[in-house]
Amino acid sequence: MTIHRDDLADKFGMWLFIFTELLLFGMLFVVYAVYRSMHPEAFRIAGEELDVAMGTINTVILLISSATVAMSITAIQKGDKKRCLQLLSITLLIAVIFMVNKYFEWGAKFEYGFYPGSDVLAELGHGTILFFGLYFFMTGIHALHILIGIGLFIYVMLQVKNNKIHQTDYIWLENTGLYWHLVDLIWIFLFPLFYLIH
Amino acid sequence: MSEETTHMVPYRTQLAVLLALLVLTGLSVAITQLEFGSYNTLAAMLLAGAKAVIVLAWYMHLKYEKQLFPVMVAAVFVIFLLVLFVTFFDYSYR
């Protein structure tokens, strides 16, 4: 007896989940757009507080990790388990580095007193409070997605190692890849909207 | 069992896509360091949009999926733009 499998339906389900994610972040972008249009100058000045170099590094490494996930799927399709695990290890490592960078980035902000509800922000007016509120909320939810991604990659790597994910059955890897590209996709918009305002 | 024949994207293509994404990232950082006023944001958003399309098409395999998938993704973006439009319509004419 063969177990019924429907990869297309699995992928379809993953995309439906991705749509809810796109709309979740999409609506936050709408909030951002409205408040920025109301406080353009405050957003511009507050945006210059963010570290462009750090943002760029995180953008670049996240793009590289997207490439390694995509390549790990090619590897499993070729039946190259070793290469697949190598590529997933790089992805996992990059996800961890992203979080380490985030820790230092947020840490520096907290040190200067830029955190939600701080006295420093309260003195800088509504626009700045809104900018940093959105910054912490949106990059925070994004970082939460990175953490979940780390968990998913550990699970998927174990499954590949134990031959549960293999050349003819790799939908788990494919859907995890889709998830990771979504995380990258959101960052593609977060980066210019927060770090590159001038 | 699934009857799908899945498309295999060669390593070379994926590295070429990565290169394109990195170039666009460099471009958006460079362009926003210049003073174009509000055009900076427009340029940054157009470049981000281009990157998004590349990620969706190649890395998320929309280029190789059944047509239903890209149509649904486009629909989600249309919903997003409609909400954006309606929200601004509301805020502008209060």
CSV table of C-alpha atoms in Angstrom, one decimal:
chain,number,residue,atom,x,y,z
A,1,MET,CA,0.0,0.0,0.0
A,2,THR,CA,1.3,3.4,-0.9
A,3,ILE,CA,0.7,6.4,1.3
A,4,HIS,CA,-1.3,9.1,-0.6
A,5,ARG,CA,0.8,12.1,-1.3
A,6,ASP,CA,-0.2,15.4,-3.0
A,7,ASP,CA,2.8,17.7,-3.4
A,8,LEU,CA,0.8,20.3,-5.3
A,9,ALA,CA,-1.8,20.6,-2.6
A,10,ASP,CA,1.0,20.9,0.0
A,11,LYS,CA,2.5,23.7,-1.9
A,12,PHE,CA,-0.8,25.3,-2.5
A,13,GLY,CA,-1.4,25.3,1.3
A,14,MET,CA,2.0,26.9,1.9
A,15,TRP,CA,1.1,29.6,-0.6
A,16,LEU,CA,-2.2,30.3,1.2
A,17,PHE,CA,-0.2,30.7,4.4
A,18,ILE,CA,2.2,33.0,2.6
A,19,PHE,CA,-0.7,35.2,1.4
A,20,THR,CA,-1.8,35.7,5.1
A,21,GLU,CA,1.8,36.7,5.9
A,22,LEU,CA,2.0,39.1,2.9
A,23,LEU,CA,-1.2,40.8,4.0
A,24,LEU,CA,0.0,40.9,7.7
A,25,PHE,CA,3.1,42.8,6.7
A,26,GLY,CA,1.3,44.6,3.9
A,27,MET,CA,-1.1,46.2,6.3
A,28,LEU,CA,1.9,47.3,8.5
A,29,PHE,CA,3.3,48.9,5.4
A,30,VAL,CA,0.0,50.7,4.9
A,31,VAL,CA,0.3,52.0,8.5
A,32,TYR,CA,3.9,53.1,7.8
A,33,ALA,CA,2.9,54.9,4.6
A,34,VAL,CA,0.1,56.8,6.3
A,35,TYR,CA,2.2,57.9,9.2
A,36,ARG,CA,5.2,58.8,7.0
A,37,SER,CA,3.0,60.9,4.8
A,38,MET,CA,1.8,62.7,8.0
A,39,HIS,CA,5.3,63.1,9.5
A,40,PRO,CA,7.7,63.1,6.5
A,41,GLU,CA,10.4,65.2,8.2
A,42,ALA,CA,10.5,63.3,11.5
A,43,PHE,CA,10.7,60.0,9.6
A,44,ARG,CA,13.6,61.2,7.5
A,45,ILE,CA,15.6,62.4,10.5
A,46,ALA,CA,14.7,59.3,12.5
A,47,GLY,CA,15.7,57.1,9.6
A,48,GLU,CA,19.2,58.6,9.6
A,49,GLU,CA,19.6,57.2,13.1
A,50,LEU,CA,19.6,53.7,11.6
A,51,ASP,CA,22.9,52.0,10.6
A,52,VAL,CA,22.9,51.8,6.8
A,53,ALA,CA,26.0,49.5,6.9
A,54,MET,CA,24.4,47.1,9.3
A,55,GLY,CA,21.2,47.1,7.2
A,56,THR,CA,23.1,46.5,4.0
A,57,ILE,CA,25.1,43.6,5.5
A,58,ASN,CA,21.9,41.9,6.7
A,59,THR,CA,20.3,42.5,3.3
A,60,VAL,CA,23.3,40.9,1.5
A,61,ILE,CA,23.6,37.9,3.8
A,62,LEU,CA,19.8,37.3,3.7
A,63,LEU,CA,19.9,37.3,-0.2
A,64,ILE,CA,22.8,34.8,-0.1
A,65,SER,CA,20.9,32.6,2.3
A,66,SER,CA,17.9,32.7,-0.1
A,67,ALA,CA,20.3,31.5,-2.9
A,68,THR,CA,21.7,28.6,-0.8
A,69,VAL,CA,18.1,27.4,0.1
A,70,ALA,CA,17.1,27.5,-3.6
A,71,MET,CA,20.3,25.6,-4.4
A,72,SER,CA,19.7,23.0,-1.7
A,73,ILE,CA,16.5,22.1,-3.5
A,74,THR,CA,18.5,21.6,-6.7
A,75,ALA,CA,20.9,19.4,-4.7
A,76,ILE,CA,18.1,17.2,-3.3
A,77,GLN,CA,16.6,16.9,-6.8
A,78,LYS,CA,19.9,15.6,-8.0
A,79,GLY,CA,20.0,13.2,-5.0
A,80,ASP,CA,23.1,15.0,-3.7
A,81,LYS,CA,22.4,14.7,0.0
A,82,LYS,CA,25.8,15.9,1.1
A,83,ARG,CA,25.7,19.1,-1.0
A,84,CYS,CA,22.1,19.7,0.2
A,85,LEU,CA,23.1,19.6,3.9
A,86,GLN,CA,26.1,21.8,3.2
A,87,LEU,CA,23.9,24.4,1.6
A,88,LEU,CA,21.4,24.2,4.4
A,89,SER,CA,24.1,24.6,7.0
A,90,ILE,CA,25.2,27.8,5.3
A,91,THR,CA,21.6,29.0,5.4
A,92,LEU,CA,21.3,28.2,9.0
A,93,LEU,CA,24.5,29.9,9.9
A,94,ILE,CA,23.4,33.1,8.0
A,95,ALA,CA,20.1,33.1,9.9
A,96,VAL,CA,22.0,33.0,13.2
A,97,ILE,CA,24.4,35.8,12.0
A,98,PHE,CA,21.4,37.9,11.0
A,99,MET,CA,20.0,37.5,14.6
A,100,VAL,CA,23.4,38.4,16.1
A,101,ASN,CA,23.6,41.5,14.0
A,102,LYS,CA,20.0,42.4,15.0
A,103,TYR,CA,21.0,41.9,18.7
A,104,PHE,CA,23.8,44.4,18.3
A,105,GLU,CA,21.7,46.8,16.3
A,106,TRP,CA,18.8,46.8,18.7
A,107,GLY,CA,21.3,46.9,21.6
A,108,ALA,CA,22.8,50.1,20.3
A,109,LYS,CA,19.4,51.7,19.9
A,110,PHE,CA,18.4,50.7,23.5
A,111,GLU,CA,21.7,52.2,24.8
A,112,TYR,CA,20.9,55.6,23.2
A,113,GLY,CA,17.5,55.4,24.8
A,114,PHE,CA,15.6,54.6,21.6
A,115,TYR,CA,13.1,52.0,22.6
A,116,PRO,CA,9.3,52.0,22.7
A,117,GLY,CA,8.0,54.1,25.6
A,118,SER,CA,11.4,55.6,26.5
A,119,ASP,CA,11.8,59.1,27.8
A,120,VAL,CA,14.3,60.1,25.0
A,121,LEU,CA,11.7,59.2,22.4
A,122,ALA,CA,8.9,61.0,24.3
A,123,GLU,CA,10.8,64.3,24.0
A,124,LEU,CA,11.3,63.9,20.2
A,125,GLY,CA,7.7,64.1,19.2
A,126,HIS,CA,5.0,62.0,17.6
A,127,GLY,CA,6.7,61.4,14.2
A,128,THR,CA,9.9,59.9,15.9
A,129,ILE,CA,7.8,57.8,18.3
A,130,LEU,CA,5.8,56.4,15.4
A,131,PHE,CA,8.9,55.7,13.3
A,132,PHE,CA,10.7,53.8,16.1
A,133,GLY,CA,7.4,52.1,17.1
A,134,LEU,CA,7.0,50.8,13.6
A,135,TYR,CA,10.7,50.0,13.3
A,136,PHE,CA,10.7,47.8,16.4
A,137,PHE,CA,7.4,46.2,15.6
A,138,MET,CA,8.1,45.4,12.0
A,139,THR,CA,11.7,44.4,12.3
A,140,GLY,CA,10.7,42.5,15.5
A,141,ILE,CA,8.0,40.5,13.8
A,142,HIS,CA,10.5,39.9,10.9
A,143,ALA,CA,13.2,38.7,13.4
A,144,LEU,CA,10.6,36.4,15.0
A,145,HIS,CA,10.1,34.9,11.5
A,146,ILE,CA,13.9,34.4,11.3
A,147,LEU,CA,13.9,32.5,14.6
A,148,ILE,CA,11.1,30.3,13.4
A,149,GLY,CA,13.1,29.8,10.2
A,150,ILE,CA,16.1,28.6,12.3
A,151,GLY,CA,13.9,26.0,13.9
A,152,LEU,CA,12.5,24.9,10.5
A,153,PHE,CA,16.0,24.5,9.1
A,154,ILE,CA,17.2,22.4,12.0
A,155,TYR,CA,14.2,20.2,11.6
A,156,VAL,CA,14.6,19.9,7.8
A,157,MET,CA,18.3,19.2,8.1
A,158,LEU,CA,17.6,16.3,10.5
A,159,GLN,CA,15.0,15.0,8.1
A,160,VAL,CA,17.4,15.1,5.2
A,161,LYS,CA,20.1,13.4,7.3
A,162,ASN,CA,17.7,10.6,8.2
A,163,ASN,CA,16.6,10.2,4.6
A,164,LYS,CA,13.0,11.3,5.4
A,165,ILE,CA,13.5,14.0,2.9
A,166,HIS,CA,15.1,12.6,-0.3
A,167,GLN,CA,15.2,12.9,-4.0
A,168,THR,CA,11.6,11.9,-4.7
A,169,ASP,CA,10.0,13.4,-1.6
A,170,TYR,CA,11.3,16.9,-0.7
A,171,ILE,CA,8.1,19.0,-0.3
A,172,TRP,CA,9.1,19.8,3.3
A,173,LEU,CA,12.3,21.3,2.0
A,174,GLU,CA,10.5,23.1,-0.8
A,175,ASN,CA,7.9,24.7,1.5
A,176,THR,CA,10.6,25.6,4.1
A,177,GLY,CA,12.4,27.3,1.1
A,178,LEU,CA,9.2,29.2,0.2
A,179,TYR,CA,8.9,30.4,3.8
A,180,TRP,CA,12.5,31.6,3.8
A,181,HIS,CA,12.1,33.4,0.6
A,182,LEU,CA,9.0,35.1,2.0
A,183,VAL,CA,11.2,36.3,5.0
A,184,ASP,CA,13.7,37.6,2.5
A,185,LEU,CA,10.9,39.2,0.4
A,186,ILE,CA,9.7,41.2,3.4
A,187,TRP,CA,13.2,42.3,4.3
A,188,ILE,CA,13.6,43.6,0.7
A,189,PHE,CA,10.9,46.2,1.5
A,190,LEU,CA,11.8,46.8,5.1
A,191,PHE,CA,15.4,47.7,4.3
A,192,PRO,CA,14.8,50.7,2.0
A,193,LEU,CA,11.8,52.0,4.0
A,194,PHE,CA,13.6,52.1,7.3
A,195,TYR,CA,17.3,52.3,6.5
A,196,LEU,CA,17.5,54.2,3.3
A,197,ILE,CA,15.2,57.2,3.9
A,198,HIS,CA,17.0,60.5,3.1
B,1,MET,CA,1.8,9.9,-5.5
B,2,SER,CA,2.1,13.2,-7.1
B,3,GLU,CA,2.1,13.2,-10.9
B,4,GLU,CA,3.9,16.5,-11.1
B,5,THR,CA,7.2,16.7,-13.0
B,6,THR,CA,9.1,19.3,-11.0
B,7,HIS,CA,11.4,21.7,-12.7
B,8,MET,CA,15.0,21.7,-11.7
B,9,VAL,CA,16.7,25.1,-11.6
B,10,PRO,CA,20.4,24.8,-12.3
B,11,TYR,CA,23.0,26.1,-9.8
B,12,ARG,CA,24.2,28.6,-12.4
B,13,THR,CA,20.8,30.2,-12.8
B,14,GLN,CA,20.4,30.5,-9.0
B,15,LEU,CA,23.9,32.2,-8.7
B,16,ALA,CA,23.0,34.5,-11.6
B,17,VAL,CA,19.8,35.5,-9.8
B,18,LEU,CA,21.8,36.1,-6.6
B,19,LEU,CA,24.2,38.4,-8.5
B,20,ALA,CA,21.3,40.4,-10.0
B,21,LEU,CA,19.8,40.8,-6.5
B,22,LEU,CA,23.1,42.0,-5.1
B,23,VAL,CA,23.6,44.5,-7.9
B,24,LEU,CA,20.1,45.9,-7.4
B,25,THR,CA,20.8,46.1,-3.6
B,26,GLY,CA,24.0,48.0,-4.3
B,27,LEU,CA,22.2,50.3,-6.7
B,28,SER,CA,19.4,51.1,-4.2
B,29,VAL,CA,22.0,51.9,-1.4
B,30,ALA,CA,23.9,54.1,-3.9
B,31,ILE,CA,20.9,55.9,-5.3
B,32,THR,CA,19.4,56.8,-1.9
B,33,GLN,CA,22.7,58.4,-0.8
B,34,LEU,CA,22.1,61.0,-3.5
B,35,GLU,CA,19.7,63.8,-2.9
B,36,PHE,CA,16.8,63.4,-5.2
B,37,GLY,CA,14.1,64.5,-2.7
B,38,SER,CA,11.0,62.4,-2.9
B,39,TYR,CA,12.4,60.6,-6.0
B,40,ASN,CA,14.7,58.7,-3.7
B,41,THR,CA,11.8,56.8,-2.2
B,42,LEU,CA,10.3,56.1,-5.6
B,43,ALA,CA,13.6,54.8,-6.9
B,44,ALA,CA,14.1,52.7,-3.8
B,45,MET,CA,10.6,51.2,-4.1
B,46,LEU,CA,11.0,50.5,-7.8
B,47,LEU,CA,14.3,48.7,-7.2
B,48,ALA,CA,12.7,46.8,-4.2
B,49,GLY,CA,9.8,45.9,-6.5
B,50,ALA,CA,12.2,44.5,-9.1
B,51,LYS,CA,14.0,42.5,-6.5
B,52,ALA,CA,10.7,41.1,-5.2
B,53,VAL,CA,9.6,40.1,-8.7
B,54,ILE,CA,13.0,38.3,-9.2
B,55,VAL,CA,12.7,36.4,-5.9
B,56,LEU,CA,9.0,35.5,-6.6
B,57,ALA,CA,9.7,34.3,-10.1
B,58,TRP,CA,13.0,32.4,-9.7
B,59,TYR,CA,13.5,31.5,-6.0
B,60,MET,CA,9.8,31.0,-5.3
B,61,HIS,CA,9.5,29.1,-8.6
B,62,LEU,CA,6.4,31.1,-9.8
B,63,LYS,CA,8.0,31.1,-13.2
B,64,TYR,CA,7.8,27.3,-13.3
B,65,GLU,CA,4.5,26.7,-11.4
B,66,LYS,CA,1.0,26.3,-12.8
B,67,GLN,CA,-0.5,29.6,-13.9
B,68,LEU,CA,-2.8,29.7,-10.9
B,69,PHE,CA,0.0,30.5,-8.5
B,70,PRO,CA,1.3,33.7,-10.1
B,71,VAL,CA,-2.3,34.8,-10.7
B,72,MET,CA,-3.1,34.4,-7.0
B,73,VAL,CA,0.1,36.2,-5.9
B,74,ALA,CA,-0.8,39.1,-8.3
B,75,ALA,CA,-4.3,39.2,-6.8
B,76,VAL,CA,-2.8,39.6,-3.3
B,77,PHE,CA,-0.7,42.5,-4.5
B,78,VAL,CA,-3.7,44.1,-6.1
B,79,ILE,CA,-5.6,43.8,-2.8
B,80,PHE,CA,-2.7,45.4,-1.0
B,81,LEU,CA,-2.6,48.3,-3.5
B,82,LEU,CA,-6.4,48.8,-3.2
B,83,VAL,CA,-6.2,48.9,0.6
B,84,LEU,CA,-3.3,51.4,0.3
B,85,PHE,CA,-5.4,53.5,-2.2
B,86,VAL,CA,-8.6,53.5,-0.1
B,87,THR,CA,-6.6,54.3,3.1
B,88,PHE,CA,-5.0,57.3,1.5
B,89,PHE,CA,-8.2,58.4,-0.1
B,90,ASP,CA,-9.7,58.4,3.3
B,91,TYR,CA,-6.9,60.3,5.0
B,92,SER,CA,-6.6,62.9,2.2
B,93,TYR,CA,-10.2,63.9,2.2
B,94,ARG,CA,-11.1,64.0,5.9
